[in-house]
Every structure is written in C-alpha cells, then in structure tokens.
Tab-separated table of C-alpha atoms in Angstrom:
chain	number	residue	atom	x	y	z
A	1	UNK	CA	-52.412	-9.995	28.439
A	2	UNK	CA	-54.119	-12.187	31.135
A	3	UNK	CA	-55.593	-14.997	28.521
A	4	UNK	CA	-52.582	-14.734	27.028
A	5	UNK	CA	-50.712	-15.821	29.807
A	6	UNK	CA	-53.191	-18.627	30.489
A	7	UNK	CA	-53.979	-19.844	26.886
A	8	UNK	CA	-49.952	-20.071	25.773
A	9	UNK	CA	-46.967	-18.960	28.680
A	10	UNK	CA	-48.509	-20.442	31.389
A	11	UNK	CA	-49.035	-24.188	29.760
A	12	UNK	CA	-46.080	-24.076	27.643
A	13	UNK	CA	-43.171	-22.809	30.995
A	14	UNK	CA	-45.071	-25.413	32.529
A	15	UNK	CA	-44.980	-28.122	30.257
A	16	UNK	CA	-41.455	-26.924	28.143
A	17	UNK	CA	-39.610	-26.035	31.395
A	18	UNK	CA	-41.265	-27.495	34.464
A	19	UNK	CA	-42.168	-24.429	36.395
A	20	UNK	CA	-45.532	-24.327	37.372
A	21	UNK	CA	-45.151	-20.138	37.399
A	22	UNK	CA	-48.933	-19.018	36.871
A	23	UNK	CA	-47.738	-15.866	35.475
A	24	UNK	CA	-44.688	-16.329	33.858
A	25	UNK	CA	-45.546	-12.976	31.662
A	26	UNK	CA	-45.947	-11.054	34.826
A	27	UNK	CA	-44.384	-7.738	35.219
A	28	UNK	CA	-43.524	-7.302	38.749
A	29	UNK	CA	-40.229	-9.192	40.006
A	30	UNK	CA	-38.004	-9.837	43.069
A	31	UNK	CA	-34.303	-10.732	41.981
A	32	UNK	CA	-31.756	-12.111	43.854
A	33	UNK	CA	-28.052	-9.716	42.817
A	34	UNK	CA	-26.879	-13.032	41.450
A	35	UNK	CA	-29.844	-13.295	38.967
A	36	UNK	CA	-29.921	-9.662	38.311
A	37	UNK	CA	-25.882	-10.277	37.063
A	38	UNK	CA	-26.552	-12.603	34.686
A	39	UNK	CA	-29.630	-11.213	33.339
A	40	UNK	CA	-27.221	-7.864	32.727
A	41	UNK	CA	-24.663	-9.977	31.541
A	42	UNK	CA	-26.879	-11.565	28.898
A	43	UNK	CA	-26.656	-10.440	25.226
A	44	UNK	CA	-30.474	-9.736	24.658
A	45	UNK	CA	-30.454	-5.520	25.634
A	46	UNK	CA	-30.467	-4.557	21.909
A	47	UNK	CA	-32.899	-7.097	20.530
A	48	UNK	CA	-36.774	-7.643	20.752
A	49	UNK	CA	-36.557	-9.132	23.943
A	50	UNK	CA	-35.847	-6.058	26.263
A	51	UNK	CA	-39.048	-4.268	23.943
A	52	UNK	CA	-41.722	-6.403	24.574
A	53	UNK	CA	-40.582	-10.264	25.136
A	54	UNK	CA	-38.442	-9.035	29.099
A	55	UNK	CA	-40.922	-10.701	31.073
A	56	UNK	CA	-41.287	-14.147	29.507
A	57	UNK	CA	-37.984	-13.925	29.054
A	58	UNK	CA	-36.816	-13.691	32.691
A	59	UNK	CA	-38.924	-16.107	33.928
A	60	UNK	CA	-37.660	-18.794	31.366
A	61	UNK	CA	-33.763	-17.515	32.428
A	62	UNK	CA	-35.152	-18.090	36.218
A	63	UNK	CA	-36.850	-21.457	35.641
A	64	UNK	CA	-34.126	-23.059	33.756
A	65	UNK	CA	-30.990	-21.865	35.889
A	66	UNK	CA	-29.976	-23.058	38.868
A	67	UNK	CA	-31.877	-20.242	40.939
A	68	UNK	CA	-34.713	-20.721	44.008
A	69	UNK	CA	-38.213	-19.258	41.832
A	70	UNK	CA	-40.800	-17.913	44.318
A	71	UNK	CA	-44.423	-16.594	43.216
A	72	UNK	CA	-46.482	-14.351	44.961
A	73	UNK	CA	-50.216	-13.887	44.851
A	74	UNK	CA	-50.980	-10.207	44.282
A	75	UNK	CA	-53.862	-10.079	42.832
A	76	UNK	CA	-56.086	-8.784	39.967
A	77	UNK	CA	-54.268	-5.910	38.553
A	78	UNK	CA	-56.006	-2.969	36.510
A	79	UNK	CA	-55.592	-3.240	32.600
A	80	UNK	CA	-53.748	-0.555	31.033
A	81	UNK	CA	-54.332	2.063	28.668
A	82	UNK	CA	-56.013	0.433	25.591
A	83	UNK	CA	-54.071	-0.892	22.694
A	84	UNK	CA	-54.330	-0.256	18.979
A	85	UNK	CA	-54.783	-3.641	16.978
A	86	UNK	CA	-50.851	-2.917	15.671
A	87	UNK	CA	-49.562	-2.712	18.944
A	88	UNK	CA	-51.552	-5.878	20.455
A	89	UNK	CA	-50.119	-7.690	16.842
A	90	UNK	CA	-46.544	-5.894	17.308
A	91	UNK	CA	-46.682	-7.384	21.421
A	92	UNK	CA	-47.851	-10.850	20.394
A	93	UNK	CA	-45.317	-11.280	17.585
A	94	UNK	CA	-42.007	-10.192	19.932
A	95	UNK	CA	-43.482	-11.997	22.805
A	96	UNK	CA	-44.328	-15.217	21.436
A	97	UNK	CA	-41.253	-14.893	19.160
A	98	UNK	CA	-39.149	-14.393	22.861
A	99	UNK	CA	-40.880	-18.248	24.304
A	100	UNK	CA	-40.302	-19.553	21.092
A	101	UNK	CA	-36.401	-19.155	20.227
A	102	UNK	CA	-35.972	-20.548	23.749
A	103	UNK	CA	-35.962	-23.968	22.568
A	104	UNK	CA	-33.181	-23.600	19.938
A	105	UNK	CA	-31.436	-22.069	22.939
A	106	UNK	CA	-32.006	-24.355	25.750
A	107	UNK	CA	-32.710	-27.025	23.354
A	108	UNK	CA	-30.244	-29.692	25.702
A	109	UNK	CA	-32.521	-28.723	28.958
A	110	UNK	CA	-35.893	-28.714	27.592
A	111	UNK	CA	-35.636	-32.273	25.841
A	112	UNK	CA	-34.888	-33.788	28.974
A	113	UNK	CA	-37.217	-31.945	31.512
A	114	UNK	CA	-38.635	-33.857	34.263
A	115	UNK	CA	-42.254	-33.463	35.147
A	116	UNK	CA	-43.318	-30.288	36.094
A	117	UNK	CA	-42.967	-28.761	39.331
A	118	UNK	CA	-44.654	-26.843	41.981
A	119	UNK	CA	-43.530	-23.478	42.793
A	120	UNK	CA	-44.229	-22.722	46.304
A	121	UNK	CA	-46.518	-19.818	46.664
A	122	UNK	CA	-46.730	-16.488	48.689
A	123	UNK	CA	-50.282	-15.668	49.891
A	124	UNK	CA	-49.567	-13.353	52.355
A	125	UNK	CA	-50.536	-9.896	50.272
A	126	UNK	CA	-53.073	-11.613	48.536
A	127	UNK	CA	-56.849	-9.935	48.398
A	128	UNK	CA	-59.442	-11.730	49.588
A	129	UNK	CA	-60.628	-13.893	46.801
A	130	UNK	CA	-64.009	-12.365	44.806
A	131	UNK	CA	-67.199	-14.467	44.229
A	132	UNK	CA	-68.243	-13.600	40.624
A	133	UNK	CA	-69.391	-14.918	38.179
A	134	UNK	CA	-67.110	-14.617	34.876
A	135	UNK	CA	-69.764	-12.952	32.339
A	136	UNK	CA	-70.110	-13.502	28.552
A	137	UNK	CA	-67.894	-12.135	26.333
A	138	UNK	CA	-68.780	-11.441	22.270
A	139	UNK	CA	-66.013	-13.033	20.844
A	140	UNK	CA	-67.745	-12.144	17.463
A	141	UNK	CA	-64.586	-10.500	16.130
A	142	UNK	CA	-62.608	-13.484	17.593
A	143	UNK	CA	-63.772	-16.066	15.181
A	144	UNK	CA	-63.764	-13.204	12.507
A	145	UNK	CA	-60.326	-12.669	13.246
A	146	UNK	CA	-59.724	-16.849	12.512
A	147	UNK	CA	-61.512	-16.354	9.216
A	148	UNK	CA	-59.544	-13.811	8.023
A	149	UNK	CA	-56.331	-14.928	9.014
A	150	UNK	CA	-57.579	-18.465	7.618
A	151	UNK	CA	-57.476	-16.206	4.055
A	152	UNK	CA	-54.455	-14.176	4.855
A	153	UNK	CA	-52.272	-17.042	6.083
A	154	UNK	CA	-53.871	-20.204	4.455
A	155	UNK	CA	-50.906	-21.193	1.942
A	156	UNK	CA	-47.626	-20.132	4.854
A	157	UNK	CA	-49.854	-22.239	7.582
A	158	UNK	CA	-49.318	-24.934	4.786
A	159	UNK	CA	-45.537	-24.941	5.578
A	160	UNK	CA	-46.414	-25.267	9.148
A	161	UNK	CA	-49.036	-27.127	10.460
A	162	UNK	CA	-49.420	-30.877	10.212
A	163	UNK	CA	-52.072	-31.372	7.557
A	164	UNK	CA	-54.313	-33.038	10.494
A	165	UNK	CA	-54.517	-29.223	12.248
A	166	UNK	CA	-54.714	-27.507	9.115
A	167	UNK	CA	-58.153	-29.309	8.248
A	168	UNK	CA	-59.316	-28.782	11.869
A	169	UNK	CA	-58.525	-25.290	11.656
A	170	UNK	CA	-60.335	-24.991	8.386
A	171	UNK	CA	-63.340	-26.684	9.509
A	172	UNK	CA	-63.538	-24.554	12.626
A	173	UNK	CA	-63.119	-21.390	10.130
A	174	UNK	CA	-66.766	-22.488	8.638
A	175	UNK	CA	-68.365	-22.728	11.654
A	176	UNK	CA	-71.434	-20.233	12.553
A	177	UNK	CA	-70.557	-18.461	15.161
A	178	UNK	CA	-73.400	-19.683	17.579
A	179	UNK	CA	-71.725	-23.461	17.101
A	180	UNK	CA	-68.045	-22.151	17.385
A	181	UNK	CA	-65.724	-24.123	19.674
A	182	UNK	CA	-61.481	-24.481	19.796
A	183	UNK	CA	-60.383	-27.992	20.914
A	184	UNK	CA	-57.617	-27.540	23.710
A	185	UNK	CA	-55.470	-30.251	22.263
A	186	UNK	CA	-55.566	-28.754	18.847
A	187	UNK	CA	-54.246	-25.613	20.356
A	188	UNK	CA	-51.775	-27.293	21.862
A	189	UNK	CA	-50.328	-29.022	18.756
A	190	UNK	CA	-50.278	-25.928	16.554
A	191	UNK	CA	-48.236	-24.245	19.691
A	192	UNK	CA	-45.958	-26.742	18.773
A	193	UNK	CA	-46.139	-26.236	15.370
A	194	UNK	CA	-45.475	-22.885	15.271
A	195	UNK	CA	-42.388	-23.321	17.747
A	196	UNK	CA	-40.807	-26.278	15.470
A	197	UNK	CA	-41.077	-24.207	12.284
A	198	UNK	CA	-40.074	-20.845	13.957
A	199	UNK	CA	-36.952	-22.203	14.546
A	200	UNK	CA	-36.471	-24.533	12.032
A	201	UNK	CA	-37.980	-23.325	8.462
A	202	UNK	CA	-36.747	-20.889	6.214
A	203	UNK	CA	-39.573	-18.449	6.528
A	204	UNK	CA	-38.789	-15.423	8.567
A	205	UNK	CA	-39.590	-16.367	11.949
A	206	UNK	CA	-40.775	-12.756	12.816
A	207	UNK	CA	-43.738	-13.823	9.749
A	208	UNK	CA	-44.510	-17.215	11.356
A	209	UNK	CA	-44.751	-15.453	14.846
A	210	UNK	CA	-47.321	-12.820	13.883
A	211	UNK	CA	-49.248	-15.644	11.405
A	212	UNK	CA	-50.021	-17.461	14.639
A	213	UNK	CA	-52.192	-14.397	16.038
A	214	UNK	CA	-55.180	-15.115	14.304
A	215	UNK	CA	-55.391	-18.507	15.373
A	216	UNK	CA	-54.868	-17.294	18.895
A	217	UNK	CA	-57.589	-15.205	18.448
A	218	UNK	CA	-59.540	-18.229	17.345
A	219	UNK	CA	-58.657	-20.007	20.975
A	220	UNK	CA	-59.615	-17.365	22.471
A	221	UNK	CA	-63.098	-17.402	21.244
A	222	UNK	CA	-63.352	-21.408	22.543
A	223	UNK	CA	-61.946	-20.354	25.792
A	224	UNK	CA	-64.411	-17.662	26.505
A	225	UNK	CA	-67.129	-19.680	25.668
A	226	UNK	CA	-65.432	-22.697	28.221
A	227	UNK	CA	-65.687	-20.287	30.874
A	228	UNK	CA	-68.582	-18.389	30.307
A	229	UNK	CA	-70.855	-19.073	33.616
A	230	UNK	CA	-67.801	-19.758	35.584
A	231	UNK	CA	-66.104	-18.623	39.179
A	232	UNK	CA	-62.352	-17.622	39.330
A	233	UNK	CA	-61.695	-21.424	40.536
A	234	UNK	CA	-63.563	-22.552	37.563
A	235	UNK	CA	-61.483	-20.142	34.941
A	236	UNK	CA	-58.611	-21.451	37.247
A	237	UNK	CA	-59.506	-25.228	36.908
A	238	UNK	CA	-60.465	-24.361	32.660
A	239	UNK	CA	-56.545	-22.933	32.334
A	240	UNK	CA	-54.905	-26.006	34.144
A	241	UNK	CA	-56.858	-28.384	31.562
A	242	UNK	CA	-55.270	-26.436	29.130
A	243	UNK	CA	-51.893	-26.729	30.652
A	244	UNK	CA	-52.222	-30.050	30.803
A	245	UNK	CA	-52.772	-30.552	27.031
A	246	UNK	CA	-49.309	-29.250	26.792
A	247	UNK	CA	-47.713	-31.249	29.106
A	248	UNK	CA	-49.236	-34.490	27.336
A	249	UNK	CA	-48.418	-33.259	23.650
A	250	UNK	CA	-44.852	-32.940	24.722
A	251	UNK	CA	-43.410	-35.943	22.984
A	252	UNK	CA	-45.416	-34.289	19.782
A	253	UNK	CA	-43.254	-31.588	20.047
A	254	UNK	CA	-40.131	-33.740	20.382
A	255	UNK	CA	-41.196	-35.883	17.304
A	256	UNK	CA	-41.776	-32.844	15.241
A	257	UNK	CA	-38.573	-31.391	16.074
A	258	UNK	CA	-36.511	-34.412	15.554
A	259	UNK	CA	-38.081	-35.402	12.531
A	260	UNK	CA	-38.626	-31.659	10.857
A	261	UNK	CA	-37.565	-31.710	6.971
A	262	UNK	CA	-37.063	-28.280	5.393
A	263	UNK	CA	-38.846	-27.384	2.671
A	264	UNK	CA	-37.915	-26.052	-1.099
A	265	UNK	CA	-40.389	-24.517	-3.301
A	266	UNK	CA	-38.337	-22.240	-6.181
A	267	UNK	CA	-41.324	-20.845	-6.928
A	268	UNK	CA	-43.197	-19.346	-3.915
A	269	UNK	CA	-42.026	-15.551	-2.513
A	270	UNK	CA	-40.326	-15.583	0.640
C-alpha cells in the first residue's frame, strides 16, 4: 500500500496532526509499555480498526498523545501475496474509514494543530540507497477505474464534493488516456471532502469510504505519470509536493467542516 501511504496517510498525519511520519501505515512498531497500555485500554479491539485500519490507527494515537514518536529507515520491503480487487476495495474502505473518524474524535486537537513537525529519524539499519530509475507504469485501468466509478458514484459524489471538484473530476473522466493528468490540489480538496461528509452526512460512512476508491485510483494514474522518469529522491520530492497541498488546504477543511449543512432529499434511497 506504498502509494497509498504517500498519495493520502502520509500528507494528511502530516498536515491533520503535525507528524511528519513518512509511513504512518507502516506495519512494523517499537512501543514504549506506556503506549502499549493505552492502546489495550482503548475500545477499538472489536471494530474495523484492529482488521485492517491498526496501523494508521496507532500512529494517529502516537502522534496526537503526549508520547516521544521515533521513525526508522528500514527500507524497501517485499510486497505481499497479491490481492483480489475485493480485498484491495474491502482494505481501502476500513483504512481510510480508520484516518477519517479521527477528526470527529480528536476534533479539539486537530483544529488547533501547529505546523507540522519533524520526526527525528533512525538511519542506522538503513540499506544503502538504490540508483534507479522509477519505470512506467500502465495506469490504463487506473483512469478506467475513474470512469466507472464517475458512473457508479456520480449522483452520492453529488452529496459530497463541492460542485467546483465535481466538474474537475468530470472533466478529467473525459480525458483520453494519453492526455490524462490528476491535479494535486484537487486531490487534496476531495480528501477533505470525503472526511467532512464521512463524518458529518447521513449517508453510511462505510458507502462514502469505499465511493472514494475510484477517485483514488484516478490520482494514482496522475501520480505515476508525475514520476515516471524519476529517482527515489525525485518520487520522494513528487510525495512531499503532495503533502504540502494538504497542509495549505487545511483551512478548506476547517471551512467545510464548520460550515457543513446536512442534506434532505425524501426521495433518494439511502
């Protein structure tokens, strides 16, 4: 779930919470017995959150308590066994669902984070760095993905997307696939979308969760093609723009979540 990581938990823990953790999805951690209590102690063991959303989970409990955060650089690890589309949707949706209900919890903390932070860095068990160059990618079924969803999801991305993104995304929908790109900043503000209406509209939230994956896909496709050509430091350089977008689109998010009105239609199935 590496462009995962870069295209959505990375930016948004770093923009949302202040931790600059560059893999705050990662699987491997260190925790202090204090930390470890109160991650027992917390009511989440039954839910969603202990299936598939446990790692962005943690780091969000570690970022916003009062606990010392460390990274280490380990590098690349070895993808594992292949996923069925259901499974990558089922991840996505519980995952994204986890980083999402954080605001409504931590809603106090978040709206008055201060800018974001370093978190210092072990390098000591750290590879060498490889010199490669990052190879194309067909993101053909990407940008199919977009165009399906764009059919699937059209009228519920209505109820959640400021009419602004909507057209973008519908214009980007149309595109031939040789001339398809995904503004950062328009990623950014449908993030914020998403996390406004997930925990503010009446829709399921587990339906506006998984109605976001095609549009990921669709990022996806604009972020392969950013780093087509590119080094490691490039890619690197490419996912701190995008983090940045975040951090700038913050009072967005605050506006939208101040100023969200629910909606009533008698007439559409829920």
């Amino acid at each position: 779930h590496g462009a995962l990581n870069d295209l959505l938990f990375y930016p948004f823990t770093r923009a949302i919470w202040g931790a600059g953790l560059q893999h705050p999805a990662a699987g491997d951690y260190a925790l202090s017995p204090q930390l470890a209590r109160t991650a027992l102690e917390k009511d989440v063991w039954e839910t969603e959150v202990a299936r598939r959303g446990f790692d962005i989970w943690l780091s969000t409990l570690a970022a916003t308590g009062p606990w010392k955060v460390w990274q280490a650089a380990l590098g690349v690890t070895r993808p594992g066994r292949a996923e069925t589309v259901t499974s990558r949707i089922t991840f996505f949706k519980e995952a994204v669902g986890t980083l999402f209900r954080q605001l409504h919890l931590q809603e106090g903390r978040w709206q008055n984070t201060a800018r974001p932070q370093s978190v210092p860095t072990f390098t000591r068990y750290a590879p060498p760095p490889a010199i490669r160059i990052i190879p194309s990618n067909d993101c053909t079924g990407y940008i199919e993905g977009l165009a399906l969803g764009w059919m699937e999801y059209r009228h519920l991305w209505t109820r959640v997307m400021f009419p602004e993104n909507l057209a973008a995304i519908e214009y980007l929908a149309a595109l031939p696939i040789e001339n398809f790109y995904f503004p950062p900043d328009l990623w950014a503000r449908i993030i914020y979308d998403f996390a406004v209406v997930y925990n503010k509209g009446e829709r399921d939230p587990d339906a506006v969760a998984a109605s976001l994956y095609p549009l990921y896909l669709g990022r996806l496709a604009g972020f392969w093609a950013e780093v087509d050509g590119l080094t490691a430091v490039g890619r690197a350089g490419t996912v701190a723009a995008q983090a940045v977008e975040f951090e700038e689109l913050v009072p967005y998010l605050k506006y939208r979540w101040q100023h969200y009105l629910p909606w009533i239609d008698s007439n559409e199935k829920r």
